[in-house]
mmCIF file of C-alpha atoms and ligand atoms in Angstrom:
data_model
loop_
_atom_site.group_PDB
_atom_site.id
_atom_site.type_symbol
_atom_site.label_atom_id
_atom_site.label_comp_id
_atom_site.label_asym_id
_atom_site.label_seq_id
_atom_site.Cartn_x
_atom_site.Cartn_y
_atom_site.Cartn_z
ATOM 1 C CA MET T 1473 17.494 -18.054 -20.336
ATOM 2 C CA ARG T 1474 14.473 -16.374 -21.909
ATOM 3 C CA ILE T 1475 13.678 -12.755 -22.725
ATOM 4 C CA GLU T 1476 10.077 -11.516 -22.611
ATOM 5 C CA GLY T 1477 9.637 -8.920 -25.341
ATOM 6 C CA ASP T 1478 6.281 -7.371 -24.300
ATOM 7 C CA VAL T 1479 6.526 -3.797 -23.139
ATOM 8 C CA LYS T 1480 5.859 -3.442 -19.392
ATOM 9 C CA LEU T 1481 4.979 -0.049 -17.988
ATOM 10 C CA ASP T 1482 5.492 2.023 -14.864
ATOM 11 C CA PHE T 1483 3.358 4.958 -13.657
ATOM 12 C CA LYS T 1484 5.678 7.446 -15.347
ATOM 13 C CA ASP T 1485 5.243 5.760 -18.743
ATOM 14 C CA VAL T 1486 1.538 6.620 -19.102
ATOM 15 C CA LEU T 1487 -1.078 9.343 -18.753
ATOM 16 C CA ILE T 1488 -4.851 8.916 -18.526
ATOM 17 C CA ARG T 1489 -6.698 10.179 -21.604
ATOM 18 C CA PRO T 1490 -9.600 12.564 -20.812
ATOM 19 C CA LYS T 1491 -13.075 11.510 -21.963
ATOM 20 C CA ARG T 1492 -16.328 13.334 -22.651
ATOM 21 C CA SER T 1493 -18.608 13.345 -19.652
ATOM 22 C CA THR T 1494 -21.703 14.937 -18.199
ATOM 23 C CA LEU T 1495 -20.096 15.501 -14.790
ATOM 24 C CA ALA T 1496 -19.932 19.179 -13.926
ATOM 25 C CA SER T 1497 -17.877 19.158 -10.741
ATOM 26 C CA ARG T 1498 -15.644 16.929 -8.679
ATOM 27 C CA ASN T 1499 -18.258 17.099 -5.900
ATOM 28 C CA GLU T 1500 -20.459 14.843 -8.008
ATOM 29 C CA VAL T 1501 -18.076 11.893 -7.811
ATOM 30 C CA ASP T 1502 -17.963 9.229 -5.122
ATOM 31 C CA CYS T 1503 -14.468 7.957 -4.393
ATOM 32 C CA THR T 1504 -15.444 5.271 -1.904
ATOM 33 C CA ARG T 1505 -15.630 1.564 -2.693
ATOM 34 C CA ALA T 1506 -17.714 -1.189 -1.151
ATOM 35 C CA PHE T 1507 -16.172 -4.653 -1.149
ATOM 36 C CA ARG T 1508 -17.353 -8.042 0.030
ATOM 37 C CA PHE T 1509 -14.262 -10.094 0.857
ATOM 38 C CA LEU T 1510 -14.201 -13.448 -0.915
ATOM 39 C CA HIS T 1511 -13.319 -15.775 1.943
ATOM 40 C CA THR T 1512 -15.206 -14.169 4.803
ATOM 41 C CA GLY T 1513 -18.201 -12.481 3.177
ATOM 42 C CA ARG T 1514 -17.272 -9.527 5.387
ATOM 43 C CA GLU T 1515 -18.139 -6.141 3.898
ATOM 44 C CA TRP T 1516 -15.920 -3.068 3.811
ATOM 45 C CA THR T 1517 -16.765 0.444 2.619
ATOM 46 C CA GLY T 1518 -14.358 3.375 2.481
ATOM 47 C CA PHE T 1519 -11.679 5.173 0.535
ATOM 48 C CA PRO T 1520 -9.429 2.242 -0.430
ATOM 49 C CA LEU T 1521 -6.068 3.599 0.614
ATOM 50 C CA VAL T 1522 -3.715 1.899 3.089
ATOM 51 C CA ALA T 1523 -0.692 3.335 4.907
ATOM 52 C CA ALA T 1524 2.267 0.971 4.511
ATOM 53 C CA ASN T 1525 3.190 -1.306 7.403
ATOM 54 C CA MET T 1526 6.537 0.400 7.803
ATOM 55 C CA ASP T 1527 7.974 1.633 11.134
ATOM 56 C CA VAL T 1528 7.383 5.280 10.206
ATOM 57 C CA THR T 1529 3.897 5.083 8.671
ATOM 58 C CA GLY T 1530 2.249 1.994 10.227
ATOM 59 C CA THR T 1531 1.318 3.736 13.487
ATOM 60 C CA PHE T 1532 -1.856 3.818 15.592
ATOM 61 C CA ALA T 1533 -2.050 7.602 15.076
ATOM 62 C CA MET T 1534 -1.921 7.104 11.299
ATOM 63 C CA ALA T 1535 -4.750 4.524 11.466
ATOM 64 C CA ARG T 1536 -6.894 6.970 13.468
ATOM 65 C CA ALA T 1537 -6.142 9.905 11.140
ATOM 66 C CA LEU T 1538 -6.755 7.939 7.938
ATOM 67 C CA GLY T 1539 -9.891 6.452 9.478
ATOM 68 C CA ARG T 1540 -11.392 9.939 9.429
ATOM 69 C CA PHE T 1541 -11.140 9.782 5.613
ATOM 70 C CA GLY T 1542 -12.526 6.245 5.445
ATOM 71 C CA ALA T 1543 -9.007 4.948 4.722
ATOM 72 C CA THR T 1544 -6.850 2.491 6.684
ATOM 73 C CA ALA T 1545 -3.323 1.783 7.900
ATOM 74 C CA ALA T 1546 -1.464 -1.502 7.966
ATOM 75 C CA LEU T 1547 0.183 -1.365 11.382
ATOM 76 C CA HIS T 1548 3.863 -2.223 11.412
ATOM 77 C CA LYS T 1549 4.977 -5.559 12.846
ATOM 78 C CA HIS T 1550 6.833 -4.216 15.860
ATOM 79 C CA HIS T 1551 4.092 -2.881 18.156
ATOM 80 C CA ASP T 1552 3.961 -4.891 21.368
ATOM 81 C CA VAL T 1553 1.156 -7.285 22.260
ATOM 82 C CA GLY T 1554 -0.361 -5.030 24.929
ATOM 83 C CA ALA T 1555 -0.594 -1.985 22.662
ATOM 84 C CA LEU T 1556 -1.990 -4.052 19.785
ATOM 85 C CA ALA T 1557 -4.603 -5.718 22.002
ATOM 86 C CA GLU T 1558 -5.697 -2.345 23.362
ATOM 87 C CA PHE T 1559 -5.951 -0.860 19.866
ATOM 88 C CA PHE T 1560 -7.834 -3.801 18.370
ATOM 89 C CA ARG T 1561 -10.313 -3.821 21.270
ATOM 90 C CA GLY T 1562 -11.052 -0.154 20.574
ATOM 91 C CA PRO T 1563 -13.252 1.769 18.126
ATOM 92 C CA ASP T 1564 -10.474 2.407 15.582
ATOM 93 C CA ALA T 1565 -9.756 -1.283 14.981
ATOM 94 C CA ARG T 1566 -11.752 -1.227 11.757
ATOM 95 C CA HIS T 1567 -9.312 1.283 10.279
ATOM 96 C CA ALA T 1568 -6.296 -1.006 10.556
ATOM 97 C CA PHE T 1569 -4.731 -4.197 9.258
ATOM 98 C CA TYR T 1570 -2.776 -6.304 11.764
ATOM 99 C CA SER T 1571 0.544 -7.090 10.020
ATOM 100 C CA LEU T 1572 2.607 -10.189 10.468
ATOM 101 C CA GLY T 1573 5.306 -12.246 8.814
ATOM 102 C CA ILE T 1574 5.300 -16.008 8.340
ATOM 103 C CA GLY T 1575 7.380 -17.210 11.306
ATOM 104 C CA GLU T 1576 6.087 -19.177 14.283
ATOM 105 C CA ALA T 1577 6.811 -16.150 16.487
ATOM 106 C CA ASP T 1578 4.488 -14.028 14.326
ATOM 107 C CA ARG T 1579 1.751 -16.615 14.662
ATOM 108 C CA ALA T 1580 2.231 -16.829 18.428
ATOM 109 C CA LYS T 1581 2.105 -13.023 18.749
ATOM 110 C CA LEU T 1582 -1.240 -12.834 16.935
ATOM 111 C CA ALA T 1583 -2.560 -15.637 19.154
ATOM 112 C CA ALA T 1584 -1.453 -13.629 22.208
ATOM 113 C CA VAL T 1585 -3.242 -10.495 20.938
ATOM 114 C CA LYS T 1586 -6.395 -12.541 20.422
ATOM 115 C CA ALA T 1587 -6.041 -14.098 23.868
ATOM 116 C CA ASN T 1588 -6.140 -10.512 25.190
ATOM 117 C CA GLY T 1589 -9.656 -10.134 23.860
ATOM 118 C CA ALA T 1590 -8.806 -8.432 20.555
ATOM 119 C CA ALA T 1591 -9.681 -10.009 17.218
ATOM 120 C CA PRO T 1592 -8.331 -8.057 14.222
ATOM 121 C CA VAL T 1593 -10.881 -8.110 11.403
ATOM 122 C CA ALA T 1594 -8.196 -7.448 8.790
ATOM 123 C CA ILE T 1595 -4.758 -9.042 8.576
ATOM 124 C CA CYS T 1596 -1.803 -8.187 6.342
ATOM 125 C CA LEU T 1597 0.500 -11.180 5.820
ATOM 126 C CA ASP T 1598 3.578 -9.623 4.400
ATOM 127 C CA VAL T 1599 6.897 -10.858 3.033
ATOM 128 C CA ALA T 1600 9.299 -9.329 0.512
ATOM 129 C CA ASN T 1601 9.084 -12.382 -1.753
ATOM 130 C CA GLY T 1602 5.659 -14.008 -2.013
ATOM 131 C CA TYR T 1603 6.851 -16.727 -4.413
ATOM 132 C CA THR T 1604 7.845 -19.398 -1.891
ATOM 133 C CA GLU T 1605 5.960 -22.552 -0.897
ATOM 134 C CA ALA T 1606 6.430 -21.497 2.712
ATOM 135 C CA PHE T 1607 4.453 -18.321 2.002
ATOM 136 C CA LEU T 1608 1.574 -20.200 0.369
ATOM 137 C CA ASP T 1609 1.482 -22.549 3.374
ATOM 138 C CA ALA T 1610 1.443 -19.526 5.712
ATOM 139 C CA VAL T 1611 -1.524 -18.014 3.837
ATOM 140 C CA LYS T 1612 -3.445 -21.298 4.203
ATOM 141 C CA ARG T 1613 -2.541 -21.560 7.888
ATOM 142 C CA THR T 1614 -3.496 -17.919 8.539
ATOM 143 C CA ARG T 1615 -6.816 -18.463 6.786
ATOM 144 C CA ASP T 1616 -7.499 -21.558 8.948
ATOM 145 C CA ASP T 1617 -6.515 -19.735 12.150
ATOM 146 C CA ASN T 1618 -8.575 -16.611 11.311
ATOM 147 C CA PRO T 1619 -11.707 -17.653 9.424
ATOM 148 C CA ASP T 1620 -13.457 -14.322 10.039
ATOM 149 C CA ALA T 1621 -10.634 -11.937 9.133
ATOM 150 C CA ALA T 1622 -10.027 -10.367 5.736
ATOM 151 C CA ILE T 1623 -6.517 -11.387 4.692
ATOM 152 C CA MET T 1624 -4.254 -9.276 2.501
ATOM 153 C CA ALA T 1625 -1.151 -11.217 1.406
ATOM 154 C CA GLY T 1626 1.914 -10.455 -0.711
ATOM 155 C CA ASN T 1627 4.042 -9.340 -2.353
ATOM 156 C CA VAL T 1628 3.897 -10.758 -5.857
ATOM 157 C CA VAL T 1629 3.803 -9.226 -9.344
ATOM 158 C CA THR T 1630 2.398 -11.875 -11.675
ATOM 159 C CA GLY T 1631 -1.038 -13.311 -12.403
ATOM 160 C CA ASP T 1632 -0.133 -16.950 -11.715
ATOM 161 C CA MET T 1633 0.992 -16.276 -8.159
ATOM 162 C CA THR T 1634 -1.914 -13.879 -7.561
ATOM 163 C CA GLU T 1635 -4.311 -16.708 -8.409
ATOM 164 C CA ALA T 1636 -2.436 -19.141 -6.175
ATOM 165 C CA LEU T 1637 -2.679 -16.732 -3.229
ATOM 166 C CA VAL T 1638 -6.403 -16.075 -3.736
ATOM 167 C CA LEU T 1639 -7.033 -19.824 -3.892
ATOM 168 C CA ALA T 1640 -4.926 -20.341 -0.752
ATOM 169 C CA GLY T 1641 -7.135 -17.961 1.236
ATOM 170 C CA ALA T 1642 -6.127 -14.354 0.497
ATOM 171 C CA ASP T 1643 -8.974 -11.888 -0.012
ATOM 172 C CA VAL T 1644 -6.597 -9.191 -1.227
ATOM 173 C CA VAL T 1645 -3.238 -9.834 -2.928
ATOM 174 C CA LYS T 1646 -0.563 -7.199 -2.439
ATOM 175 C CA ILE T 1647 1.270 -6.295 -5.644
ATOM 176 C CA GLY T 1648 4.751 -4.834 -5.984
ATOM 177 C CA ILE T 1649 8.348 -6.036 -6.010
ATOM 178 C CA GLY T 1650 10.892 -3.273 -6.230
ATOM 179 C CA PRO T 1651 8.871 -0.082 -6.875
ATOM 180 C CA GLY T 1652 9.064 1.361 -3.341
ATOM 181 C CA SER T 1653 10.548 4.803 -2.729
ATOM 182 C CA VAL T 1654 13.111 3.473 -0.245
ATOM 183 C CA CYS T 1655 13.494 0.061 -1.838
ATOM 184 C CA THR T 1656 16.740 -0.993 -3.495
ATOM 185 C CA THR T 1657 15.713 -4.523 -4.524
ATOM 186 C CA ARG T 1658 15.927 -3.733 -8.248
ATOM 187 C CA LYS T 1659 19.440 -2.354 -7.815
ATOM 188 C CA VAL T 1660 20.720 -5.002 -5.405
ATOM 189 C CA THR T 1661 19.154 -8.098 -6.988
ATOM 190 C CA GLY T 1662 18.106 -7.111 -10.515
ATOM 191 C CA VAL T 1663 14.635 -8.496 -9.711
ATOM 192 C CA GLY T 1664 11.387 -6.558 -10.172
ATOM 193 C CA TYR T 1665 8.459 -5.785 -12.455
ATOM 194 C CA PRO T 1666 7.165 -2.433 -13.743
ATOM 195 C CA GLN T 1667 4.400 -1.547 -11.316
ATOM 196 C CA LEU T 1668 1.602 -0.371 -13.636
ATOM 197 C CA SER T 1669 1.777 -3.565 -15.712
ATOM 198 C CA ALA T 1670 1.985 -5.663 -12.546
ATOM 199 C CA ILE T 1671 -1.251 -4.057 -11.305
ATOM 200 C CA VAL T 1672 -3.058 -4.586 -14.641
ATOM 201 C CA GLU T 1673 -2.029 -8.244 -14.900
ATOM 202 C CA CYS T 1674 -2.569 -9.178 -11.241
ATOM 203 C CA ALA T 1675 -5.911 -7.338 -11.001
ATOM 204 C CA ASP T 1676 -7.132 -9.287 -14.013
ATOM 205 C CA ALA T 1677 -6.059 -12.571 -12.411
ATOM 206 C CA ALA T 1678 -7.532 -11.758 -8.985
ATOM 207 C CA HIS T 1679 -10.827 -10.360 -10.284
ATOM 208 C CA GLY T 1680 -11.370 -13.528 -12.327
ATOM 209 C CA LEU T 1681 -11.536 -15.391 -8.994
ATOM 210 C CA LYS T 1682 -13.470 -12.637 -7.151
ATOM 211 C CA GLY T 1683 -10.323 -11.649 -5.280
ATOM 212 C CA LEU T 1684 -8.947 -8.119 -4.916
ATOM 213 C CA VAL T 1685 -5.528 -6.482 -5.275
ATOM 214 C CA CYS T 1686 -3.674 -3.804 -3.371
ATOM 215 C CA ALA T 1687 -1.077 -1.881 -5.416
ATOM 216 C CA ASP T 1688 1.889 -1.465 -3.072
ATOM 217 C CA GLY T 1689 4.716 0.943 -3.767
ATOM 218 C CA GLY T 1690 5.896 3.418 -6.358
ATOM 219 C CA CYS T 1691 3.266 6.159 -5.993
ATOM 220 C CA THR T 1692 5.025 9.493 -5.606
ATOM 221 C CA VAL T 1693 2.219 11.962 -6.457
ATOM 222 C CA PRO T 1694 -1.620 11.850 -6.328
ATOM 223 C CA GLY T 1695 -1.664 11.226 -10.107
ATOM 224 C CA ASP T 1696 0.129 7.897 -9.532
ATOM 225 C CA VAL T 1697 -2.614 6.864 -7.076
ATOM 226 C CA ALA T 1698 -5.176 7.783 -9.766
ATOM 227 C CA LYS T 1699 -3.260 5.699 -12.329
ATOM 228 C CA ALA T 1700 -3.143 2.729 -9.930
ATOM 229 C CA TYR T 1701 -6.956 2.784 -9.605
ATOM 230 C CA GLY T 1702 -7.201 3.169 -13.391
ATOM 231 C CA ALA T 1703 -5.020 0.082 -13.840
ATOM 232 C CA GLY T 1704 -7.433 -1.966 -11.699
ATOM 233 C CA ALA T 1705 -6.093 -1.637 -8.155
ATOM 234 C CA ASP T 1706 -8.823 -2.121 -5.552
ATOM 235 C CA PHE T 1707 -6.629 -0.734 -2.740
ATOM 236 C CA VAL T 1708 -3.479 1.408 -2.975
ATOM 237 C CA MET T 1709 -0.756 1.237 -0.308
ATOM 238 C CA LEU T 1710 1.486 4.234 0.338
ATOM 239 C CA GLY T 1711 4.730 4.595 2.265
ATOM 240 C CA GLY T 1712 6.735 7.607 1.115
ATOM 241 C CA MET T 1713 3.715 9.791 0.305
ATOM 242 C CA LEU T 1714 2.514 9.443 3.911
ATOM 243 C CA ALA T 1715 5.952 9.848 5.514
ATOM 244 C CA GLY T 1716 7.014 13.133 7.129
ATOM 245 C CA HIS T 1717 3.714 13.773 8.947
ATOM 246 C CA ASP T 1718 2.798 14.331 12.592
ATOM 247 C CA GLU T 1719 1.112 10.913 12.751
ATOM 248 C CA CYS T 1720 4.372 9.164 11.795
ATOM 249 C CA ASP T 1721 6.861 7.642 14.170
ATOM 250 C CA GLY T 1722 10.053 9.103 12.741
ATOM 251 C CA GLU T 1723 13.082 11.011 13.875
ATOM 252 C CA ILE T 1724 12.459 14.694 13.144
ATOM 253 C CA ARG T 1725 15.236 16.863 11.691
ATOM 254 C CA TRP T 1726 15.309 20.398 13.080
ATOM 255 C CA GLU T 1727 16.850 23.603 11.757
ATOM 256 C CA GLU T 1728 17.407 26.935 13.394
ATOM 257 C CA ARG T 1729 15.602 29.665 11.415
ATOM 258 C CA ASP T 1730 15.507 33.301 12.612
ATOM 259 C CA GLY T 1731 16.484 32.108 16.068
ATOM 260 C CA GLU T 1732 13.670 29.532 16.152
ATOM 261 C CA LYS T 1733 13.936 25.765 15.979
ATOM 262 C CA VAL T 1734 11.696 24.456 13.176
ATOM 263 C CA ALA T 1735 11.001 20.924 11.949
ATOM 264 C CA VAL T 1736 12.245 20.562 8.373
ATOM 265 C CA GLY T 1737 12.455 16.837 7.745
ATOM 266 C CA MET T 1738 11.785 13.339 9.006
ATOM 267 C CA VAL T 1739 13.834 10.194 8.573
ATOM 268 C CA PHE T 1740 12.100 7.468 6.529
ATOM 269 C CA TYR T 1741 13.694 4.086 5.898
ATOM 270 C CA GLY T 1742 12.944 0.797 4.141
ATOM 271 C CA MET T 1743 12.014 -2.178 6.281
ATOM 272 C CA SER T 1744 14.887 -4.159 4.711
ATOM 273 C CA SER T 1745 17.366 -1.309 5.120
ATOM 274 C CA ASP T 1746 20.275 -1.686 7.487
ATOM 275 C CA VAL T 1747 18.636 0.945 9.746
ATOM 276 C CA ALA T 1748 15.556 -1.283 10.177
ATOM 277 C CA MET T 1749 17.611 -4.463 10.505
ATOM 278 C CA ARG T 1750 19.817 -2.877 13.168
ATOM 279 C CA LYS T 1751 16.714 -1.722 15.027
ATOM 280 C CA HIS T 1752 14.774 -4.988 14.912
ATOM 281 C CA SER T 1753 17.206 -7.832 14.202
ATOM 282 C CA GLY T 1754 20.469 -6.655 15.699
ATOM 283 C CA GLY T 1755 22.077 -5.899 12.316
ATOM 284 C CA VAL T 1756 22.272 -7.180 8.743
ATOM 285 C CA ALA T 1757 22.822 -10.960 8.818
ATOM 286 C CA ALA T 1758 25.999 -12.083 7.019
ATOM 287 C CA TYR T 1759 24.037 -14.105 4.419
ATOM 288 C CA ARG T 1760 21.864 -11.220 3.228
ATOM 289 C CA ALA T 1761 22.238 -7.760 1.713
ATOM 290 C CA SER T 1762 20.219 -4.745 2.720
ATOM 291 C CA GLU T 1763 17.456 -4.068 0.166
ATOM 292 C CA GLY T 1764 16.322 -0.695 1.424
ATOM 293 C CA LYS T 1765 17.680 2.751 2.087
ATOM 294 C CA SER T 1766 17.142 5.633 4.460
ATOM 295 C CA VAL T 1767 16.110 9.120 3.312
ATOM 296 C CA VAL T 1768 15.025 12.386 4.909
ATOM 297 C CA THR T 1769 11.572 13.464 3.676
ATOM 298 C CA PRO T 1770 10.323 17.029 4.078
ATOM 299 C CA TYR T 1771 8.322 17.592 7.290
ATOM 300 C CA ARG T 1772 4.696 18.135 6.196
ATOM 301 C CA GLY T 1773 2.594 18.599 9.354
ATOM 302 C CA PRO T 1774 -0.705 16.745 9.817
ATOM 303 C CA VAL T 1775 -1.504 14.014 7.275
ATOM 304 C CA GLU T 1776 -4.918 15.583 6.735
ATOM 305 C CA GLY T 1777 -3.527 18.018 4.122
ATOM 306 C CA THR T 1778 -1.871 15.234 2.140
ATOM 307 C CA MET T 1779 -5.034 13.113 2.273
ATOM 308 C CA GLN T 1780 -7.047 16.043 0.914
ATOM 309 C CA GLU T 1781 -4.557 16.408 -1.948
ATOM 310 C CA ILE T 1782 -4.711 12.704 -2.767
ATOM 311 C CA MET T 1783 -8.503 12.510 -2.614
ATOM 312 C CA GLY T 1784 -8.795 15.783 -4.545
ATOM 313 C CA GLY T 1785 -6.536 14.384 -7.275
ATOM 314 C CA VAL T 1786 -8.523 11.152 -7.514
ATOM 315 C CA ARG T 1787 -11.844 13.040 -7.650
ATOM 316 C CA SER T 1788 -10.528 15.351 -10.356
ATOM 317 C CA MET T 1789 -9.257 12.394 -12.410
ATOM 318 C CA MET T 1790 -12.777 10.916 -12.140
ATOM 319 C CA THR T 1791 -14.356 14.080 -13.559
ATOM 320 C CA TYR T 1792 -11.807 14.118 -16.410
ATOM 321 C CA ILE T 1793 -12.791 10.596 -17.469
ATOM 322 C CA GLY T 1794 -16.497 10.777 -16.584
ATOM 323 C CA ALA T 1795 -16.512 8.200 -13.775
ATOM 324 C CA THR T 1796 -19.190 8.851 -11.140
ATOM 325 C CA LYS T 1797 -17.981 6.040 -8.880
ATOM 326 C CA LEU T 1798 -14.445 4.835 -8.163
ATOM 327 C CA LYS T 1799 -15.534 1.336 -9.224
ATOM 328 C CA GLU T 1800 -16.098 2.627 -12.785
ATOM 329 C CA VAL T 1801 -12.589 4.065 -13.102
ATOM 330 C CA PRO T 1802 -10.782 1.070 -14.691
ATOM 331 C CA LYS T 1803 -13.567 0.711 -17.284
ATOM 332 C CA ARG T 1804 -13.311 4.407 -18.162
ATOM 333 C CA THR T 1805 -9.496 4.481 -18.213
ATOM 334 C CA THR T 1806 -7.500 4.595 -21.426
ATOM 335 C CA PHE T 1807 -3.801 4.994 -20.811
ATOM 336 C CA VAL T 1808 -1.664 6.709 -23.396
ATOM 337 C CA ARG T 1809 1.996 5.885 -23.449
ATOM 338 C CA VAL T 1810 4.338 8.814 -23.165
ATOM 339 C CA SER T 1811 7.858 8.751 -24.553
ATOM 340 C CA SER T 1812 10.878 8.798 -22.314
ATOM 341 C CA GLN T 1813 11.694 12.210 -23.792
ATOM 342 C CA LEU T 1814 8.403 13.569 -22.445
ATOM 343 C CA ASN T 1815 9.262 12.120 -19.061
ATOM 344 C CA THR T 1816 12.445 14.115 -19.125
ATOM 345 C CA VAL T 1817 10.621 17.301 -20.104
ATOM 346 C CA PHE T 1818 8.169 16.842 -17.237
ATOM 347 C CA GLY T 1819 10.964 16.276 -14.803
ATOM 348 C CA ASP T 1820 10.894 12.503 -14.165
HETATM 349 P P1 5GP U 738 6.387 3.658 -1.369
HETATM 350 O O1 5GP U 738 4.952 4.031 -1.210
HETATM 351 O O2 5GP U 738 7.259 4.304 -0.338
HETATM 352 O O3 5GP U 738 6.887 3.870 -2.761
HETATM 353 O O4 5GP U 738 6.476 2.083 -1.146
HETATM 354 C C1 5GP U 738 6.075 1.477 0.058
HETATM 355 C C2 5GP U 738 6.340 -0.015 -0.037
HETATM 356 O O5 5GP U 738 7.733 -0.281 -0.233
HETATM 357 C C3 5GP U 738 6.018 -0.801 1.221
HETATM 358 O O6 5GP U 738 4.653 -1.005 1.417
HETATM 359 C C4 5GP U 738 6.786 -2.093 0.991
HETATM 360 O O7 5GP U 738 6.091 -2.987 0.156
HETATM 361 C C5 5GP U 738 8.017 -1.609 0.224
HETATM 362 N N1 5GP U 738 9.194 -1.535 1.101
HETATM 363 C C6 5GP U 738 9.314 -0.954 2.307
HETATM 364 N N2 5GP U 738 10.566 -1.066 2.788
HETATM 365 C C7 5GP U 738 11.260 -1.737 1.867
HETATM 366 C C8 5GP U 738 12.615 -2.186 1.783
HETATM 367 O O8 5GP U 738 13.458 -1.922 2.650
HETATM 368 N N3 5GP U 738 12.949 -2.907 0.669
HETATM 369 C C9 5GP U 738 12.038 -3.197 -0.306
HETATM 370 N N4 5GP U 738 12.429 -3.941 -1.332
HETATM 371 N N5 5GP U 738 10.773 -2.754 -0.274
HETATM 372 C C10 5GP U 738 10.386 -2.047 0.790
#
C-alpha cells in the first residue's frame, strides 16, 4: 500500500484570480477554438462543449440545438442503426460524436451504419474504466477501422494512461472517473480522482504529444466549465447541466398548478444505474453493482437559455483574466485555493 501526499483539487476547491486587462467588454472575447486532430489532420472549429452520451442528453435534438452554438453532442449508444445512418448522412452530422463501447457488437453496429452510407467524422469510444489492455486494443482497432475519424476515448484520470491512449490512436482523451452528478463510483468502489487535478495532469500529458483532452463530469455551474478550460481542458462534456431540457429524451414530471398541468422536472439517470441497466441489459448482472443513480432535475425548457448562460459565464471569465481567445485561458489562469470553510459559506 502507498499513500500519495500531494493535494489534489476539485472545482469547488479553487477560484480563478482576476488579472489586469485591456478588455472592455465580454463582446471582445472569442470563445471558439480551432483544433487540428493529431491522427487525422482533420480540422474542427467551434465552442468546445459536448453533451454527454447519456440516454437523456445524447439525443439528435440536442446535437442540432448545440450545433447552433458551434457545440456538439456525443450521441448515446442506444440509437438504432437506421436512425444513426440517417442522422450521419445529414447536415447535422458534424455536430455529433458517434458513441460506442468496445464489444464486437459495437464494432459491427458502426460497420452497419457505415454500410448505410454514413461515415461519422467523430467517434467517442467510451468505457467506465479506461485502464484495461482490452480498451487500449479497442482504441487501436477503432483507429485502424476509421482512419479519417477524430477519436475521443476514455475515461482515465492520470497522465500515463492519457499518453498511452494518444499513442494508441486517440485524438482526444476523455478525463473523469467518479465526478459525475449521477455517478456513485466513488461511493460504491472508493475509486476516483479529484477532477480539476485530473484535468491539469492529463492535459499536460496529452498536449506534450499534440493530443487533446475532454473534461468529463462534475461541472454543476457555468463557473465550473470556466475552471475546466482554465485547467487546460480542450473540450468539456456535460450531463447534468444539460438535463431537464426540451431537447432531452427524459420522462417529464408534471404537477397541477392553478388547475393547469405544468412540467416541473425530468428524470435523469446514470448510464451504470440500475434504471439504465434494466432498460438496456435486462437488469443489474449478479457480478456487478450499480454505479449510478437516478434523480429528478428541474424542467428548464429549451437548452438555448442554458447554453447562453454557460457561454456568457465563460466570456465573462475571459474578461476577468484578460484572455481574448479561449486558447489563451490556461496561460492566463491562476487558481487560488479556497478553504473548506469558504466552501461551506458559499453553499457547497
Ligand atoms: P455530469 O456532467 O452529469 O456531472 O457528468 C456526466 C458524466 O458522468 C458522463 O459523461 C459520464 O462520464 C459519467 N456518468 C454517466 N453515467 C454514469 C454512471 O452511471 N456511473 C458513473 N460512474 N459515471 C457516469
